[in-house]
CSV table of N, CA and C in Angstrom, one decimal:
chain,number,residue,atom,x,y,z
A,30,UNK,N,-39.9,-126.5,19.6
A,30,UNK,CA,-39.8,-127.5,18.5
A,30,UNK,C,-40.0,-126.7,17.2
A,31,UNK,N,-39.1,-126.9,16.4
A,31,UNK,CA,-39.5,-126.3,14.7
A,31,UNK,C,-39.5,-127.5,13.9
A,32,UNK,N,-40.6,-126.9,12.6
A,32,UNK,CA,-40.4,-128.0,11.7
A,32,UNK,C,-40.5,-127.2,10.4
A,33,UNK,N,-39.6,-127.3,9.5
A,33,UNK,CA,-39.3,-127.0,8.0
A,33,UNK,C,-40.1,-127.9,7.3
A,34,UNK,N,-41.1,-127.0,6.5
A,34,UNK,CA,-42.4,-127.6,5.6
A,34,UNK,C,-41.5,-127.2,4.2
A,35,UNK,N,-41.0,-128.2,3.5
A,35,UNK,CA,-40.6,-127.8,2.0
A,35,UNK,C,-41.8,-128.2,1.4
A,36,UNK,N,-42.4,-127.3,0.3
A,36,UNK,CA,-43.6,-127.1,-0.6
A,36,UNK,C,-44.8,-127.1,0.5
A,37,UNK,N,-45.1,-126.3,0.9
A,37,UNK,CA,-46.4,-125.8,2.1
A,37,UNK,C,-47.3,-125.3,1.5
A,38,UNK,N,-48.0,-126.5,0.6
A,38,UNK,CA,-49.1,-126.3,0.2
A,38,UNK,C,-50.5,-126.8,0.8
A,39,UNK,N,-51.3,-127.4,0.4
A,39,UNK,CA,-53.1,-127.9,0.7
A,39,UNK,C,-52.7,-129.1,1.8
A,40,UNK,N,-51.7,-129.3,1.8
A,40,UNK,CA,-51.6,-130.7,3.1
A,40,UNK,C,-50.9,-130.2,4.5
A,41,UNK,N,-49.9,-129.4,3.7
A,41,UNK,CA,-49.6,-128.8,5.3
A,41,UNK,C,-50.2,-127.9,5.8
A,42,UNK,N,-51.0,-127.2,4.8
A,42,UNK,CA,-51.5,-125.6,5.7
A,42,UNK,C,-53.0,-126.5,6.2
A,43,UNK,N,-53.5,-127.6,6.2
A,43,UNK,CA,-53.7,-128.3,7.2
A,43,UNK,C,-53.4,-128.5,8.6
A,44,UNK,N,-52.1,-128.7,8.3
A,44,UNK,CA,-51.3,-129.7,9.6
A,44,UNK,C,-50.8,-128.8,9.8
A,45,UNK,N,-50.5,-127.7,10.3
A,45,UNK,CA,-49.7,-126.1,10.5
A,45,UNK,C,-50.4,-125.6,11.7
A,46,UNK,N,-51.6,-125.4,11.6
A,46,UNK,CA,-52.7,-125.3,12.5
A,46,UNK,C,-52.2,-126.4,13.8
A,47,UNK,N,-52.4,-127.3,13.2
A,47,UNK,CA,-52.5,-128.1,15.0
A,47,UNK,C,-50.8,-128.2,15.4
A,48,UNK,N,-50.1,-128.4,14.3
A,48,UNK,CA,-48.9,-128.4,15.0
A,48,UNK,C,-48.3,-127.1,15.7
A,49,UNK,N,-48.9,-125.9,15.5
A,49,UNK,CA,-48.5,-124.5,16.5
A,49,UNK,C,-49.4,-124.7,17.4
A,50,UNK,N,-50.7,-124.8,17.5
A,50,UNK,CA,-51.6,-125.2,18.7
A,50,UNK,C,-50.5,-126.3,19.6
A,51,UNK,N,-49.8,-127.1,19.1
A,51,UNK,CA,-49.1,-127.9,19.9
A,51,UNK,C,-47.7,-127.3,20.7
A,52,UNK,N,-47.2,-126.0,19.9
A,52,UNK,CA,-46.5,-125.7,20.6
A,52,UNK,C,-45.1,-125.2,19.2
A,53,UNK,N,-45.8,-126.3,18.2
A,53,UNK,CA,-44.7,-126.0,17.0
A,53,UNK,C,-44.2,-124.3,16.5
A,54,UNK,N,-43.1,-124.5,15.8
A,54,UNK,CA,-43.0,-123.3,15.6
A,54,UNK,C,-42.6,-123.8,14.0
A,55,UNK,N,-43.3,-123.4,12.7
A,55,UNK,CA,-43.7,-124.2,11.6
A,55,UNK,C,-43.0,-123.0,10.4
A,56,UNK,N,-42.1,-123.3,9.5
A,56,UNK,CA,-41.5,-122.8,8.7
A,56,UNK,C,-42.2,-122.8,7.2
A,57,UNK,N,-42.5,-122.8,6.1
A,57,UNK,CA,-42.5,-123.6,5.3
A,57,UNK,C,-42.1,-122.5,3.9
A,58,UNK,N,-41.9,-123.6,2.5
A,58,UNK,CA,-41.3,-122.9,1.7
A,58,UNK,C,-42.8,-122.6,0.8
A,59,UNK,N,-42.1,-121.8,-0.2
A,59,UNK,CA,-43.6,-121.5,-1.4
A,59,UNK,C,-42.9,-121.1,-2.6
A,60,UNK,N,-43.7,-121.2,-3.5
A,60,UNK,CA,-42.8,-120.6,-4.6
A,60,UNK,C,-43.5,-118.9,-5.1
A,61,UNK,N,-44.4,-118.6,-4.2
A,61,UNK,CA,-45.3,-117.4,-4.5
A,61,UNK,C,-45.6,-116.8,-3.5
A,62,UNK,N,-46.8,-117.8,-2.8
A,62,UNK,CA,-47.8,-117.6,-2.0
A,62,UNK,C,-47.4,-117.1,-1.1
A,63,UNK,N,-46.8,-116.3,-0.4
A,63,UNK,CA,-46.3,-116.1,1.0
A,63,UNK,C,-47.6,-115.9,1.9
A,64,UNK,N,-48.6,-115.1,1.4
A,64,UNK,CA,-49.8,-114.6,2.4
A,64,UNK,C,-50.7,-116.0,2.6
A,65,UNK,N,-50.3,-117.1,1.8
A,65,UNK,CA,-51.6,-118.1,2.1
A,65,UNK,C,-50.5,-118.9,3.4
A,66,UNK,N,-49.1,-119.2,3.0
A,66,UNK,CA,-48.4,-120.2,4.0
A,66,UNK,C,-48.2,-119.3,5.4
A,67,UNK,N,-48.7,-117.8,5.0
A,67,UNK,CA,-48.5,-117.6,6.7
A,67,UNK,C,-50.4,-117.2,7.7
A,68,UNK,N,-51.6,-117.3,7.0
A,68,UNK,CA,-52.7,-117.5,6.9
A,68,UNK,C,-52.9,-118.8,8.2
A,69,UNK,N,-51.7,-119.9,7.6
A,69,UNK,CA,-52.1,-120.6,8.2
A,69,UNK,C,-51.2,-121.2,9.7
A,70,UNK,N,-50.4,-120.0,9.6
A,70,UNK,CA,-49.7,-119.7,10.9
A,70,UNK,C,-48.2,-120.2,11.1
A,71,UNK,N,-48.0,-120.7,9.7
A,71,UNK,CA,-46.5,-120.5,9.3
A,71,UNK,C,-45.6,-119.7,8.8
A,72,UNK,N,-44.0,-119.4,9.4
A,72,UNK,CA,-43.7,-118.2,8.8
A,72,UNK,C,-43.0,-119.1,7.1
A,73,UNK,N,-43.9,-118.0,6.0
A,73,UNK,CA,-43.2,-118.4,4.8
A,73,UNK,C,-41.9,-117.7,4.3
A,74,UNK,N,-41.7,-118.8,3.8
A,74,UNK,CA,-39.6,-119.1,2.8
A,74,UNK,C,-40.5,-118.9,1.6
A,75,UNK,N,-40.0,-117.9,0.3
A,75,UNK,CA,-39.9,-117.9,-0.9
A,75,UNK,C,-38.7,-119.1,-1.1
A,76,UNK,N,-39.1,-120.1,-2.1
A,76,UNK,CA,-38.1,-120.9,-2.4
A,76,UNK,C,-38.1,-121.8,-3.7
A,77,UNK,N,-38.0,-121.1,-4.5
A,77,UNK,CA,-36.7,-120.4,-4.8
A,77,UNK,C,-36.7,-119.2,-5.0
A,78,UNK,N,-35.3,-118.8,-4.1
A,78,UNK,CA,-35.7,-117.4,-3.9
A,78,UNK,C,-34.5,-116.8,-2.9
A,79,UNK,N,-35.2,-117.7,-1.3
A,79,UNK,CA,-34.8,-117.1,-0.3
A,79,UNK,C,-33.5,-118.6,0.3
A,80,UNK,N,-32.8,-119.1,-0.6
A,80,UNK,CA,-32.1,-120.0,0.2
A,80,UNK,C,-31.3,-120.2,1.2
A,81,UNK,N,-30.2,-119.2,1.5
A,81,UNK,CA,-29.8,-118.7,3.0
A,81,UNK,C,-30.9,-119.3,4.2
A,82,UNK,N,-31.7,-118.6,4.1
A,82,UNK,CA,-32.8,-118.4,5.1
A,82,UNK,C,-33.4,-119.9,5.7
A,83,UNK,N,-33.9,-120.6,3.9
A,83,UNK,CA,-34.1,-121.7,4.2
A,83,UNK,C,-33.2,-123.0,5.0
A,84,UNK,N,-31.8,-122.5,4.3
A,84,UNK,CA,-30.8,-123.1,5.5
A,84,UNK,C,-31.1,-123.1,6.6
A,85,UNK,N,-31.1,-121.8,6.8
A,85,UNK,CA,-30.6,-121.3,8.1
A,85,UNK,C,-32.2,-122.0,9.2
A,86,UNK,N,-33.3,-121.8,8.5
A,86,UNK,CA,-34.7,-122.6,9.0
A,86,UNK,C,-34.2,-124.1,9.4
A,87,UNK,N,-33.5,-124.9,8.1
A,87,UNK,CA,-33.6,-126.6,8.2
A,87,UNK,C,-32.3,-126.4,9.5
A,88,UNK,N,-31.2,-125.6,9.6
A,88,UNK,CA,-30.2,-125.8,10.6
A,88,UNK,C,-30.9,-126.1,12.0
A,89,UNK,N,-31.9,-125.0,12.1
A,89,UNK,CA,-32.7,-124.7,13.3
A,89,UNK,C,-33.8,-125.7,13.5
A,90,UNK,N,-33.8,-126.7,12.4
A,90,UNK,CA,-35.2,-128.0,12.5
A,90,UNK,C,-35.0,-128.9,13.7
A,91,UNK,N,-36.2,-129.5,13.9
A,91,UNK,CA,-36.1,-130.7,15.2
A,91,UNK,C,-36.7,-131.8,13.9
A,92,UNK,N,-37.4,-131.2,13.0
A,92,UNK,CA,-38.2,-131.4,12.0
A,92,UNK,C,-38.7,-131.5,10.9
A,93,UNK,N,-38.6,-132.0,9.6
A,93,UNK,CA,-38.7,-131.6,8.5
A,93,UNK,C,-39.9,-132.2,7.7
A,94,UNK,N,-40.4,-131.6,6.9
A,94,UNK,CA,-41.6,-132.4,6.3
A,94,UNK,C,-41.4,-132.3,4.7
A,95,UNK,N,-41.3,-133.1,3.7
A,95,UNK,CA,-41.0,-132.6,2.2
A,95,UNK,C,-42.3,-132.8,2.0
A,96,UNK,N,-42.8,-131.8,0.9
A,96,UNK,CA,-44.0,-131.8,0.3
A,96,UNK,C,-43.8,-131.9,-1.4
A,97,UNK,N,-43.1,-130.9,-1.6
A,97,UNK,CA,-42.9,-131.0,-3.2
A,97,UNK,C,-42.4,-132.0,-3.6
A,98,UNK,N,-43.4,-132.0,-5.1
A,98,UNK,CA,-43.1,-133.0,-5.7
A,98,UNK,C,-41.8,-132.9,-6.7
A,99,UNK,N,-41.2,-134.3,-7.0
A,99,UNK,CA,-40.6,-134.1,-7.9
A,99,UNK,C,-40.7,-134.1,-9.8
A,100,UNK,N,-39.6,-133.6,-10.1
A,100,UNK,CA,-39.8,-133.3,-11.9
A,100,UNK,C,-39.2,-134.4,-12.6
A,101,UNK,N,-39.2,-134.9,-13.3
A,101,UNK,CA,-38.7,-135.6,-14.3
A,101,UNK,C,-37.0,-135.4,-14.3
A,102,UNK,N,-36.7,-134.2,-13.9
A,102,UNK,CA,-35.4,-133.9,-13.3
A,102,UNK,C,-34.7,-134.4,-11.8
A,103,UNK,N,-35.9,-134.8,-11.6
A,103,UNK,CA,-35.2,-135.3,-9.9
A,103,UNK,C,-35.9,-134.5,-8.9
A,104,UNK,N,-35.7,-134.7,-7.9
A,104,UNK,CA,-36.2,-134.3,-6.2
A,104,UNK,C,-35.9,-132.7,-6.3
A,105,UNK,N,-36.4,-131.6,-6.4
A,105,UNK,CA,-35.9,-129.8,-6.3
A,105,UNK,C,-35.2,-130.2,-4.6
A,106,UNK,N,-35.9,-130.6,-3.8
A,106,UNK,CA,-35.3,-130.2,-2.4
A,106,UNK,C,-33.7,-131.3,-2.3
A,107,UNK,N,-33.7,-132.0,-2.7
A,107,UNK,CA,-32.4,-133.1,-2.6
A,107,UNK,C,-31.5,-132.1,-3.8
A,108,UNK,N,-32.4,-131.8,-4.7
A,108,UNK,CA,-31.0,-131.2,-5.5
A,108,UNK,C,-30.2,-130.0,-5.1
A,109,UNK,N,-31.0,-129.2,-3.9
A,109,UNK,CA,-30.5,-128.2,-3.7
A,109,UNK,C,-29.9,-128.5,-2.0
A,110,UNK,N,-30.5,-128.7,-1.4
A,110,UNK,CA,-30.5,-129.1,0.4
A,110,UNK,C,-29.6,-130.5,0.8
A,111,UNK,N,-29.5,-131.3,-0.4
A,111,UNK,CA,-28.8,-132.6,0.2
A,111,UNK,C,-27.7,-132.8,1.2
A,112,UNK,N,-26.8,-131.8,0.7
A,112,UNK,CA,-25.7,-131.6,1.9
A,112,UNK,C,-26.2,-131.1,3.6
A,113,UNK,N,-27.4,-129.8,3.1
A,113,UNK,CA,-27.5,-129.8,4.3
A,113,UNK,C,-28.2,-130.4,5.3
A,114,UNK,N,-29.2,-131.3,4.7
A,114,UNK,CA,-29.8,-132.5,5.0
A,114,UNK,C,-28.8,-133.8,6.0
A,115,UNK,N,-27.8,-133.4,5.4
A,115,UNK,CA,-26.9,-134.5,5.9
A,115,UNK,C,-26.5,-134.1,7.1
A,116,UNK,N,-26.5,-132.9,7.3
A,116,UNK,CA,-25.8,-132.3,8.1
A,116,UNK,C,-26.8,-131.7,9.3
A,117,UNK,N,-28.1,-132.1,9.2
A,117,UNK,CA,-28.8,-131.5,10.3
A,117,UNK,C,-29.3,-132.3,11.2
A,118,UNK,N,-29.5,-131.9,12.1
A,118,UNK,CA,-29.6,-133.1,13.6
A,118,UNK,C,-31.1,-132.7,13.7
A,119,UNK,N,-32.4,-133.9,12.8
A,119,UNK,CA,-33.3,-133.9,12.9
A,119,UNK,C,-33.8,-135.3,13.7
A,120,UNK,N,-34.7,-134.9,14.1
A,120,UNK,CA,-35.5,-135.9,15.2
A,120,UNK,C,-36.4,-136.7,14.4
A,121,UNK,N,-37.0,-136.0,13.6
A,121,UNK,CA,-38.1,-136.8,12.3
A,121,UNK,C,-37.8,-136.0,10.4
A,122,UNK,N,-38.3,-136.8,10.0
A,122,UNK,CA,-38.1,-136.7,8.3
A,122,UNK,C,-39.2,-137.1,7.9
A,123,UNK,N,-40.1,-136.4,7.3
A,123,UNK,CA,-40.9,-137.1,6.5
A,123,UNK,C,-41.2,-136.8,5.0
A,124,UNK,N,-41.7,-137.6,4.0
A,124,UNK,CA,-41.7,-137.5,2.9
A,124,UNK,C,-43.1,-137.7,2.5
A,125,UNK,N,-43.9,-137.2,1.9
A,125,UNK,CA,-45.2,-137.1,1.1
A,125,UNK,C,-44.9,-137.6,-0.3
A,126,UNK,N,-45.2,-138.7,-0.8
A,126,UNK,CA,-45.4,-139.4,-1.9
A,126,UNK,C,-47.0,-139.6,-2.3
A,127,UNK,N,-46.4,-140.7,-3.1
A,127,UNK,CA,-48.6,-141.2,-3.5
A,127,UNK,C,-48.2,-142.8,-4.0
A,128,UNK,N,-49.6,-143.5,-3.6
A,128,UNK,CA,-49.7,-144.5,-4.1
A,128,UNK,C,-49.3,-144.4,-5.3
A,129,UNK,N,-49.2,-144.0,-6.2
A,129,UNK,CA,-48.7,-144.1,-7.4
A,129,UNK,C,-47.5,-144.7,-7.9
A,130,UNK,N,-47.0,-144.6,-7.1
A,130,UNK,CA,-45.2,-145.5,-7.3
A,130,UNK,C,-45.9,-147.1,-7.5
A,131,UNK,N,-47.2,-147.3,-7.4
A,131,UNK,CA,-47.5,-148.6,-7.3
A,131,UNK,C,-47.9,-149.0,-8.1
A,132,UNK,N,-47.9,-148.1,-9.6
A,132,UNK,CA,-48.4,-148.6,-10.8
A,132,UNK,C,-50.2,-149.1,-10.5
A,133,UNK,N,-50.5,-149.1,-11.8
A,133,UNK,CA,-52.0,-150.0,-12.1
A,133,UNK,C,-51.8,-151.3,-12.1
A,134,UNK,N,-52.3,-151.7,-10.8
A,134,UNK,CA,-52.7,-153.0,-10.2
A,134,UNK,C,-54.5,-153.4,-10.7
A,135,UNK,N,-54.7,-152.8,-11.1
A,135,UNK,CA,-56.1,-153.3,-12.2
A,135,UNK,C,-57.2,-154.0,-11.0
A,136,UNK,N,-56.5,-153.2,-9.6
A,136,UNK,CA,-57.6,-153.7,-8.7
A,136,UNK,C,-56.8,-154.6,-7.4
A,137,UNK,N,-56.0,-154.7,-7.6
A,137,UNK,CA,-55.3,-155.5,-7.2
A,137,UNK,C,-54.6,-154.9,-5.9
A,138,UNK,N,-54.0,-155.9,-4.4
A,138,UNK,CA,-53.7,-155.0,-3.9
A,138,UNK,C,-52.8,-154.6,-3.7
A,139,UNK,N,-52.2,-153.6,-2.7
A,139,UNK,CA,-50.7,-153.3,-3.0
A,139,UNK,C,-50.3,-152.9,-1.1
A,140,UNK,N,-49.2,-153.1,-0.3
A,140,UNK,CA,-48.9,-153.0,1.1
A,140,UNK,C,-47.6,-152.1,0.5
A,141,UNK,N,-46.6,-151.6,1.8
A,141,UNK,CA,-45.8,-151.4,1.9
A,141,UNK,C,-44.4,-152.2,1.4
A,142,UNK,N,-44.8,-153.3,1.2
A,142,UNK,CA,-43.6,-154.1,0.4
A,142,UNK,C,-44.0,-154.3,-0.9
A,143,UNK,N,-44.7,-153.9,-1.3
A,143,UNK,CA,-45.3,-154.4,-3.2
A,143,UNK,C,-43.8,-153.9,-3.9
A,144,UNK,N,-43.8,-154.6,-5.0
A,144,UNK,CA,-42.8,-153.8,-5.7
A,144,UNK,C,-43.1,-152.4,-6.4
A,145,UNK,N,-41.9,-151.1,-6.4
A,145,UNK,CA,-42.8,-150.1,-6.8
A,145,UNK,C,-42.7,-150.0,-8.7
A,146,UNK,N,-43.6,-149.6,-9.1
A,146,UNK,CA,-43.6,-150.1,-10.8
A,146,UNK,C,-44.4,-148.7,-10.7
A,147,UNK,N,-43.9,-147.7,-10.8
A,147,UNK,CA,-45.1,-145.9,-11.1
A,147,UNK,C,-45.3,-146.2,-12.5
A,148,UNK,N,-46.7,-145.7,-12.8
A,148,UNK,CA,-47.1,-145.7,-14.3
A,148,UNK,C,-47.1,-144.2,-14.6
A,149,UNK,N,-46.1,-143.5,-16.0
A,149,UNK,CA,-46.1,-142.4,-16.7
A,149,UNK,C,-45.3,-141.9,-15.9
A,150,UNK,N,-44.4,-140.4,-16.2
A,150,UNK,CA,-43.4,-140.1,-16.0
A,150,UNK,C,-43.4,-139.1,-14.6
A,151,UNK,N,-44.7,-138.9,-13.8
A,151,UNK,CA,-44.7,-138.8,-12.3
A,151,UNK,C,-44.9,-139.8,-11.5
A,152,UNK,N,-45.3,-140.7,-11.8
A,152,UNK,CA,-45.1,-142.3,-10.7
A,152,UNK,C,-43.5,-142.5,-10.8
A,153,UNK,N,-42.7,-142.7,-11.9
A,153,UNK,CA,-41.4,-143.1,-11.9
A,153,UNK,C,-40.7,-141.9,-11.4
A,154,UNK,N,-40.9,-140.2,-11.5
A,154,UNK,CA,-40.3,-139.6,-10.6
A,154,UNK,C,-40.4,-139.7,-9.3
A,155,UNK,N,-41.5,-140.2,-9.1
A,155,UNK,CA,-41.9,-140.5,-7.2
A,155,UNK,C,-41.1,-141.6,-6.9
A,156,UNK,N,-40.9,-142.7,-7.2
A,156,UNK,CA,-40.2,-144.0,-7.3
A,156,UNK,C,-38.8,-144.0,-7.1
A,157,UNK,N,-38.3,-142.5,-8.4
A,157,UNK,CA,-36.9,-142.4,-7.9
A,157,UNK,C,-36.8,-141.1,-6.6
A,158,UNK,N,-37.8,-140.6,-6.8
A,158,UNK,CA,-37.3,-139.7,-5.6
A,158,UNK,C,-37.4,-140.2,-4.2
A,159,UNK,N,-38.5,-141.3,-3.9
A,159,UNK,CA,-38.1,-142.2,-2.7
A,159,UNK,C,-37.0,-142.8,-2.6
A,160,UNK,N,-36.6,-143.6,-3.5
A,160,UNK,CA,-34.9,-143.8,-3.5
A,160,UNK,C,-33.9,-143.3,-3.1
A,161,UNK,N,-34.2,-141.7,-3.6
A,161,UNK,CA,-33.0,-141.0,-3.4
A,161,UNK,C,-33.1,-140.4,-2.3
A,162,UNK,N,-34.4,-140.3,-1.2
A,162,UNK,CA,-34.7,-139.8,0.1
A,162,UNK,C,-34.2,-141.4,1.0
A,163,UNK,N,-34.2,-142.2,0.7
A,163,UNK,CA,-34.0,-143.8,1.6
A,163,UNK,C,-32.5,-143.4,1.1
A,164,UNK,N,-31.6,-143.2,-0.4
A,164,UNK,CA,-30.6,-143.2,0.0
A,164,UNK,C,-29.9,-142.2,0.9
A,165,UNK,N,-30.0,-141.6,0.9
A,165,UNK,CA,-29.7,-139.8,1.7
A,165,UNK,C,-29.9,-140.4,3.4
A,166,UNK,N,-30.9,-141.0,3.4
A,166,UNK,CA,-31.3,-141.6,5.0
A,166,UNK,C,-30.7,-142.8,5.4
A,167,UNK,N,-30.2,-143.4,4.8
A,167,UNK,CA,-29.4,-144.5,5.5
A,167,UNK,C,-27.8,-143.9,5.0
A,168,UNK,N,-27.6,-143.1,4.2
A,168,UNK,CA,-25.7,-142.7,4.6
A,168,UNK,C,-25.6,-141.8,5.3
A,169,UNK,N,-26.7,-140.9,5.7
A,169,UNK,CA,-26.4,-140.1,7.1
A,169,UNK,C,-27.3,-140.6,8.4
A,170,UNK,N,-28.0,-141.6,8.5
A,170,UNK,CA,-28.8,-142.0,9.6
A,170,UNK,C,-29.9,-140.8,10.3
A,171,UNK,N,-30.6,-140.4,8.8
A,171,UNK,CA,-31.6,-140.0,9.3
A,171,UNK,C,-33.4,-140.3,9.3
A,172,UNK,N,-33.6,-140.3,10.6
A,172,UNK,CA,-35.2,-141.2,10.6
A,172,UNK,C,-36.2,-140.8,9.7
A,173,UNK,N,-36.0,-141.1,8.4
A,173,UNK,CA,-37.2,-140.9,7.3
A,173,UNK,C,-38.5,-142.2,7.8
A,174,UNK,N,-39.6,-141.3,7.5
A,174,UNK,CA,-40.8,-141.6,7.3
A,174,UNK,C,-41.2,-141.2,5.7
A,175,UNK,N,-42.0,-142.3,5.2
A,175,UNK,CA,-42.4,-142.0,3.9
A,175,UNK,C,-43.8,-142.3,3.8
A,176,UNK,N,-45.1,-141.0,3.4
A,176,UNK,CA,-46.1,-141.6,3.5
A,176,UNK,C,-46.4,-141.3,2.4
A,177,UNK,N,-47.4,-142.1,1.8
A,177,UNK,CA,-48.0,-142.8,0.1
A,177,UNK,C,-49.8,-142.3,0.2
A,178,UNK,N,-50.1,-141.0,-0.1
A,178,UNK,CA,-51.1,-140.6,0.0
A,178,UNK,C,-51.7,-140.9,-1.3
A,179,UNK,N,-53.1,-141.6,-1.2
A,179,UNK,CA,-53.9,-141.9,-2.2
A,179,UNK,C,-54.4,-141.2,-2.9
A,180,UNK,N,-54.6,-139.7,-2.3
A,180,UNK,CA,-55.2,-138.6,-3.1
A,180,UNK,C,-55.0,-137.3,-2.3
A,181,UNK,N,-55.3,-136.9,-2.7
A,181,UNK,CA,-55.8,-135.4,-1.9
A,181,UNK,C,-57.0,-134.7,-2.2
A,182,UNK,N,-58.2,-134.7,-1.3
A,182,UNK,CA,-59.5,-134.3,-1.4
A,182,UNK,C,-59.7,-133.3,-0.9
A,183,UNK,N,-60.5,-132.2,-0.9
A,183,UNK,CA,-60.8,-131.3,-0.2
A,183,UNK,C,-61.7,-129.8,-1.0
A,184,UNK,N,-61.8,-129.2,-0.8
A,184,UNK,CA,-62.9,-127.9,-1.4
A,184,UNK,C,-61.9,-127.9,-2.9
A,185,UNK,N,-63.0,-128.2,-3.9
A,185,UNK,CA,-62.4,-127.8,-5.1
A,185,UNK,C,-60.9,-128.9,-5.6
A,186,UNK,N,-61.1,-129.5,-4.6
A,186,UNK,CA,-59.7,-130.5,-5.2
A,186,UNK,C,-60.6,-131.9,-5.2
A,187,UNK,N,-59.7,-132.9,-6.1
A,187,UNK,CA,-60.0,-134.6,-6.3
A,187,UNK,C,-60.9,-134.1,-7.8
A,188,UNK,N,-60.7,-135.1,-8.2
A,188,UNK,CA,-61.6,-135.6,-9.8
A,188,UNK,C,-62.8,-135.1,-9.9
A,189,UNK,N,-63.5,-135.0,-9.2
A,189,UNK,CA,-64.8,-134.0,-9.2
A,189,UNK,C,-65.4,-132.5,-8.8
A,190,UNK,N,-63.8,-131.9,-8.4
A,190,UNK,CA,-63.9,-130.8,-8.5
A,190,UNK,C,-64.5,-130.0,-9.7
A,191,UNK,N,-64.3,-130.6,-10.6
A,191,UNK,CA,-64.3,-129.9,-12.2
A,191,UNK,C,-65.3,-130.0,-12.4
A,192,UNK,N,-66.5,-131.0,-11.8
A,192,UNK,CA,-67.9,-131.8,-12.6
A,192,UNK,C,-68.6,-130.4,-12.4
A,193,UNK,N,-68.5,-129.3,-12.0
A,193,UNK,CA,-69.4,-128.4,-11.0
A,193,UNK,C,-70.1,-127.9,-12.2
């Protein structure tokens, strides 16, 4: 089983670890780091950089995981991969978003059907880049998963990193 990690940063070099203990064989892209995404027992893609390759990785997927985020310009992995996206015979899709597409609810709560309303110009890029991952997934029938992470906490990361 392979899985293509596009942007293999603080969440997947998490989940890298258990998915090769399971048997995975875990790809991911970077825009630098190569010695930290393979640390954690992925082989690393410069990307942008090495695109062939990355192809040639997503052809070979059972699996794909998107991490990066989008720009104000749109989705980097849909603007570059879309075709091949379409074209690959994956078993799962997943997408890393953030609650943020859910705007300031001033407390208020919010499910999977809220309407999405992102506040400032990374909530509405997340908002369109889910769009454009649901559209891409229903004209080639591929099983997207989309998950809305609240934060990301860990050594030196979340809002209180900085209090030190």
């Amino acid at each position: 089983m392979e899985m293509l990690v596009f942007g293999h940063g603080y969440s997947a070099g998490h989940l890298t670890p258990l998915l090769t203990a399971a048997g995975w064989r875990v790809t991911g892209t970077t825009r630098e780091d190569t010695a930290r995404v393979a640390a954690t027992g992925a082989t690393p893609l410069l990307w942008p950089g090495q695109e062939d390759e990355v192809r040639a990785a997503l052809a070979r997927a059972d699996a794909v995981l998107v991490s990066a985020a989008p720009t104000e310009a749109g989705d980097p992995v849909l603007a570059t991969f879309a075709e091949d996206l379409a074209q690959a015979k994956l078993r799962w899709l997943g997408y890393l978003s953030t609650t943020g597409v859910y705007g300031d609810r001033q407390g208020g709560w919010v499910d999977e059907e809220s309407e999405l309303d992102g506040s400032g110009p990374r909530g509405q890029a997340r908002v369109r880049a889910e769009a454009a991952w649901q559209a891409l997934a229903k004209a080639h029938g591929l099983p997207l998963h989309i998950f809305r992470l609240a934060g990301i906490y860990g050594p030196g990361r979340g809002p209180f990193a900085k209090l030190r």
